[in-house]
Amino acid sequence: SEGLETVLERTIPINAALTLVENKYLAFGTASVSVDGESTWRDEVPTSGLATCLMPIAPEWGNIWGTSTGHIYATFDNLATPLVDLGQPHGAVACTAVWGHEQDTTRLWAGFDDGRVYYGELDLAAQTAVWTHQGTLPTNDTVIELRESYGLLGELRATSGQGYYYSADSGTTWSLLHTFANAWRMAAGFDANLASGLDDVAPLYRE
């Protein structure tokens, strides 16, 4: 009532060695990873082609990159050793989108420059993958982004050309959910999926 104030100050020590630092990955022609909060980076050019795309989430075992020559490469040790070649499932066609499931991280997906979609089964012990052609997006346009639903295995979404597409059968058949001037990125969540477009009057679409 008399305008008195009390100030409590407390010093909390932070042990940098115990602070969680999330690994960061980039794809700019090279495959890059930082394990120290982006202070330093390890870079490597894939043996065949240039890195074109990167899995936007990173499981505990590492990450994967697609390349301009269709090869898919992985790191299992944050590039402490050279990239591991997981194969060239669609020949020399550029791989433009890669994805791995959040829960079953041995489930891999790859999209290519001509709209084809492949499924890969990752053997973590052998560091190899077996790929199967699942289907092709309707317009044969470049697969820009590809995602498998968190809760439903085989339920996919993709952006390609002007379309935002949905597949309930692991990419065998696709239906158009929305049209953009130029389809672009996606964001997935527990409650809603979002897709975006470039040069569009309404650049965001919520399912």
Coordinates of C-alpha atoms in Angstrom, one line a residue:
S1 CA 0.0 0.0 0.0
E2 CA 3.0 2.3 0.4
G3 CA 4.6 1.5 -2.9
L4 CA 7.2 -0.9 -1.5
E5 CA 8.8 -3.4 -3.9
T6 CA 10.8 -6.6 -3.4
V7 CA 13.3 -7.8 -5.9
L8 CA 14.5 -11.4 -5.9
E9 CA 17.6 -12.2 -7.9
R10 CA 18.9 -15.7 -8.5
T11 CA 21.9 -16.9 -10.5
I12 CA 21.5 -20.2 -12.3
P13 CA 24.7 -21.8 -13.5
I14 CA 24.6 -23.3 -17.0
N15 CA 26.9 -26.2 -17.8
A16 CA 27.6 -25.9 -21.6
A17 CA 28.8 -29.5 -21.7
L18 CA 25.4 -30.7 -20.5
T19 CA 23.2 -28.4 -22.7
L20 CA 21.3 -30.2 -25.4
V21 CA 22.4 -29.1 -28.9
E22 CA 20.4 -30.4 -31.8
N23 CA 22.3 -31.5 -34.9
K24 CA 21.7 -29.2 -37.9
Y25 CA 21.9 -30.4 -41.5
L26 CA 22.0 -28.5 -44.8
A27 CA 22.0 -29.3 -48.5
F28 CA 23.6 -26.8 -50.8
G29 CA 25.3 -28.9 -53.4
T30 CA 27.3 -30.3 -50.5
A31 CA 26.0 -32.4 -47.6
S32 CA 26.6 -30.5 -44.3
V33 CA 26.2 -31.1 -40.6
S34 CA 26.9 -29.2 -37.5
V35 CA 26.9 -30.8 -34.0
D36 CA 27.8 -27.8 -32.0
G37 CA 25.0 -25.3 -32.5
E38 CA 26.3 -24.2 -36.0
S39 CA 29.6 -23.0 -34.7
T40 CA 31.4 -25.4 -37.0
W41 CA 30.3 -27.5 -40.0
R42 CA 31.4 -30.7 -41.6
D43 CA 30.9 -30.7 -45.4
E44 CA 31.1 -33.3 -48.1
V45 CA 30.3 -33.3 -51.8
P46 CA 28.6 -36.6 -52.7
T47 CA 30.6 -38.9 -54.9
S48 CA 28.0 -38.7 -57.6
G49 CA 26.2 -35.4 -58.3
L50 CA 25.3 -32.5 -56.0
A51 CA 23.0 -32.6 -53.0
T52 CA 19.6 -31.4 -54.1
C53 CA 17.4 -32.1 -51.1
L54 CA 17.5 -33.1 -47.4
M55 CA 15.2 -34.9 -45.1
P56 CA 13.7 -32.1 -43.0
I57 CA 13.6 -34.1 -39.9
A58 CA 16.6 -36.0 -38.5
P59 CA 16.3 -39.4 -36.7
E60 CA 18.8 -40.4 -34.1
W61 CA 20.8 -42.4 -36.6
G62 CA 21.6 -39.5 -39.0
N63 CA 20.1 -38.1 -42.2
I64 CA 19.7 -38.6 -45.9
W65 CA 20.3 -36.4 -49.0
G66 CA 19.1 -36.7 -52.6
T67 CA 21.3 -35.8 -55.4
S68 CA 21.2 -34.4 -59.0
T69 CA 22.3 -37.9 -60.3
G70 CA 19.5 -39.8 -58.5
H71 CA 21.7 -41.3 -55.8
I72 CA 20.6 -41.1 -52.2
Y73 CA 23.3 -40.7 -49.6
A74 CA 23.2 -41.0 -45.8
T75 CA 25.4 -40.2 -42.8
F76 CA 25.2 -42.4 -39.7
D77 CA 28.0 -40.6 -37.8
N78 CA 27.4 -36.9 -38.6
L79 CA 29.9 -37.0 -41.5
A80 CA 32.8 -38.2 -39.3
T81 CA 33.3 -40.7 -42.2
P82 CA 32.3 -40.3 -45.9
L83 CA 28.7 -40.4 -47.0
V84 CA 27.1 -43.8 -47.5
D85 CA 25.5 -44.5 -50.9
L86 CA 22.0 -45.9 -50.3
G87 CA 21.5 -46.5 -54.0
Q88 CA 20.1 -45.0 -57.2
P89 CA 16.5 -46.2 -57.2
H90 CA 15.4 -44.4 -60.3
G91 CA 18.6 -44.3 -62.4
A92 CA 20.1 -40.9 -63.3
V93 CA 16.9 -38.9 -62.7
A94 CA 17.5 -36.2 -60.1
C95 CA 16.1 -37.0 -56.6
T96 CA 14.3 -33.8 -55.4
A97 CA 12.6 -34.8 -52.2
V98 CA 13.4 -37.2 -49.4
W99 CA 11.5 -38.1 -46.2
G100 CA 11.7 -40.5 -43.3
H101 CA 8.9 -41.5 -40.9
E102 CA 9.1 -40.0 -37.4
Q103 CA 8.4 -43.2 -35.5
D104 CA 9.6 -46.0 -37.7
T105 CA 12.8 -44.2 -38.9
T106 CA 13.7 -47.1 -41.2
R107 CA 10.8 -46.1 -43.5
L108 CA 12.3 -43.8 -46.2
W109 CA 10.6 -42.1 -49.2
A110 CA 12.1 -40.4 -52.2
G111 CA 10.6 -38.2 -54.9
F112 CA 12.1 -37.5 -58.3
D113 CA 12.3 -34.9 -61.0
D114 CA 9.7 -36.7 -63.2
G115 CA 7.1 -37.2 -60.4
R116 CA 8.0 -40.8 -59.5
V117 CA 7.8 -41.8 -55.8
Y118 CA 9.9 -44.6 -54.3
Y119 CA 9.7 -46.3 -50.9
G120 CA 12.9 -47.5 -49.1
E121 CA 13.5 -50.0 -46.3
L122 CA 16.6 -49.0 -44.4
D123 CA 18.8 -51.7 -42.8
L124 CA 20.6 -49.7 -40.0
A125 CA 23.0 -52.5 -39.2
A126 CA 24.2 -52.9 -42.8
Q127 CA 23.7 -49.3 -43.7
T128 CA 21.8 -50.2 -46.9
A129 CA 18.4 -49.6 -48.3
V130 CA 16.1 -51.6 -50.6
W131 CA 13.9 -49.3 -52.9
T132 CA 10.6 -50.0 -54.5
H133 CA 8.8 -47.8 -57.1
Q134 CA 5.4 -47.0 -55.6
G135 CA 3.7 -44.7 -58.1
T136 CA 3.9 -41.4 -60.0
L137 CA 2.3 -38.1 -59.4
P138 CA -0.4 -37.3 -62.0
T139 CA 1.3 -34.6 -64.0
N140 CA 4.8 -36.1 -63.9
D141 CA 6.1 -32.8 -62.5
T142 CA 9.1 -32.5 -60.1
V143 CA 8.3 -33.7 -56.6
I144 CA 9.0 -30.7 -54.5
E145 CA 8.2 -32.2 -51.1
L146 CA 7.0 -35.5 -49.8
R147 CA 5.7 -36.6 -46.4
E148 CA 4.3 -39.7 -44.7
S149 CA 1.6 -39.1 -42.1
Y150 CA 2.7 -39.5 -38.5
G151 CA -0.1 -41.8 -37.5
L152 CA -1.0 -43.7 -40.7
L153 CA 1.7 -45.6 -42.5
G154 CA 1.4 -45.4 -46.2
E155 CA -0.6 -42.1 -46.2
L156 CA 1.3 -39.6 -48.2
R157 CA 1.2 -36.0 -49.2
A158 CA 3.2 -34.3 -51.8
T159 CA 3.7 -30.9 -53.6
S160 CA 4.5 -31.0 -57.3
G161 CA 3.9 -28.5 -60.2
Q162 CA 0.8 -26.6 -59.2
G163 CA -0.7 -29.3 -57.0
Y164 CA -0.9 -30.4 -53.4
Y165 CA -1.6 -34.2 -53.6
Y166 CA -2.8 -37.0 -51.3
S167 CA -2.3 -40.7 -51.5
A168 CA -3.9 -43.3 -49.2
D169 CA -2.1 -46.3 -50.7
S170 CA 1.6 -45.6 -50.4
G171 CA 1.8 -43.5 -53.5
T172 CA 0.2 -45.9 -55.9
T173 CA -2.7 -43.5 -56.7
W174 CA -2.9 -39.8 -56.0
S175 CA -5.7 -37.3 -55.6
L176 CA -5.5 -33.5 -55.9
L177 CA -6.2 -31.6 -52.7
H178 CA -5.5 -28.1 -53.8
T179 CA -4.1 -26.1 -56.7
F180 CA -1.5 -23.3 -56.3
A181 CA 0.2 -21.0 -58.9
N182 CA 3.3 -22.9 -57.9
A183 CA 3.1 -25.5 -55.2
W184 CA 5.9 -25.4 -52.7
R185 CA 6.6 -26.5 -49.1
M186 CA 4.5 -28.4 -46.5
A187 CA 4.2 -28.4 -42.8
A188 CA 2.7 -31.4 -40.9
G189 CA 1.1 -31.4 -37.5
F190 CA -1.1 -33.5 -35.3
D191 CA -4.2 -31.4 -35.9
A192 CA -3.7 -30.0 -39.4
N193 CA -1.5 -30.3 -42.5
L194 CA -0.4 -27.1 -44.2
A195 CA 0.8 -26.6 -47.8
S196 CA 2.2 -23.4 -49.3
G197 CA 2.6 -22.0 -52.8
L198 CA 4.7 -19.3 -54.5
D199 CA 3.3 -16.3 -56.4
D200 CA -0.2 -17.3 -55.2
V201 CA -3.0 -15.0 -54.1
A202 CA -3.6 -17.3 -51.1
P203 CA -0.1 -18.8 -50.4
L204 CA -1.2 -21.1 -47.5
Y205 CA -3.7 -24.0 -47.6
R206 CA -4.9 -25.8 -44.5
E207 CA -6.6 -29.1 -44.9

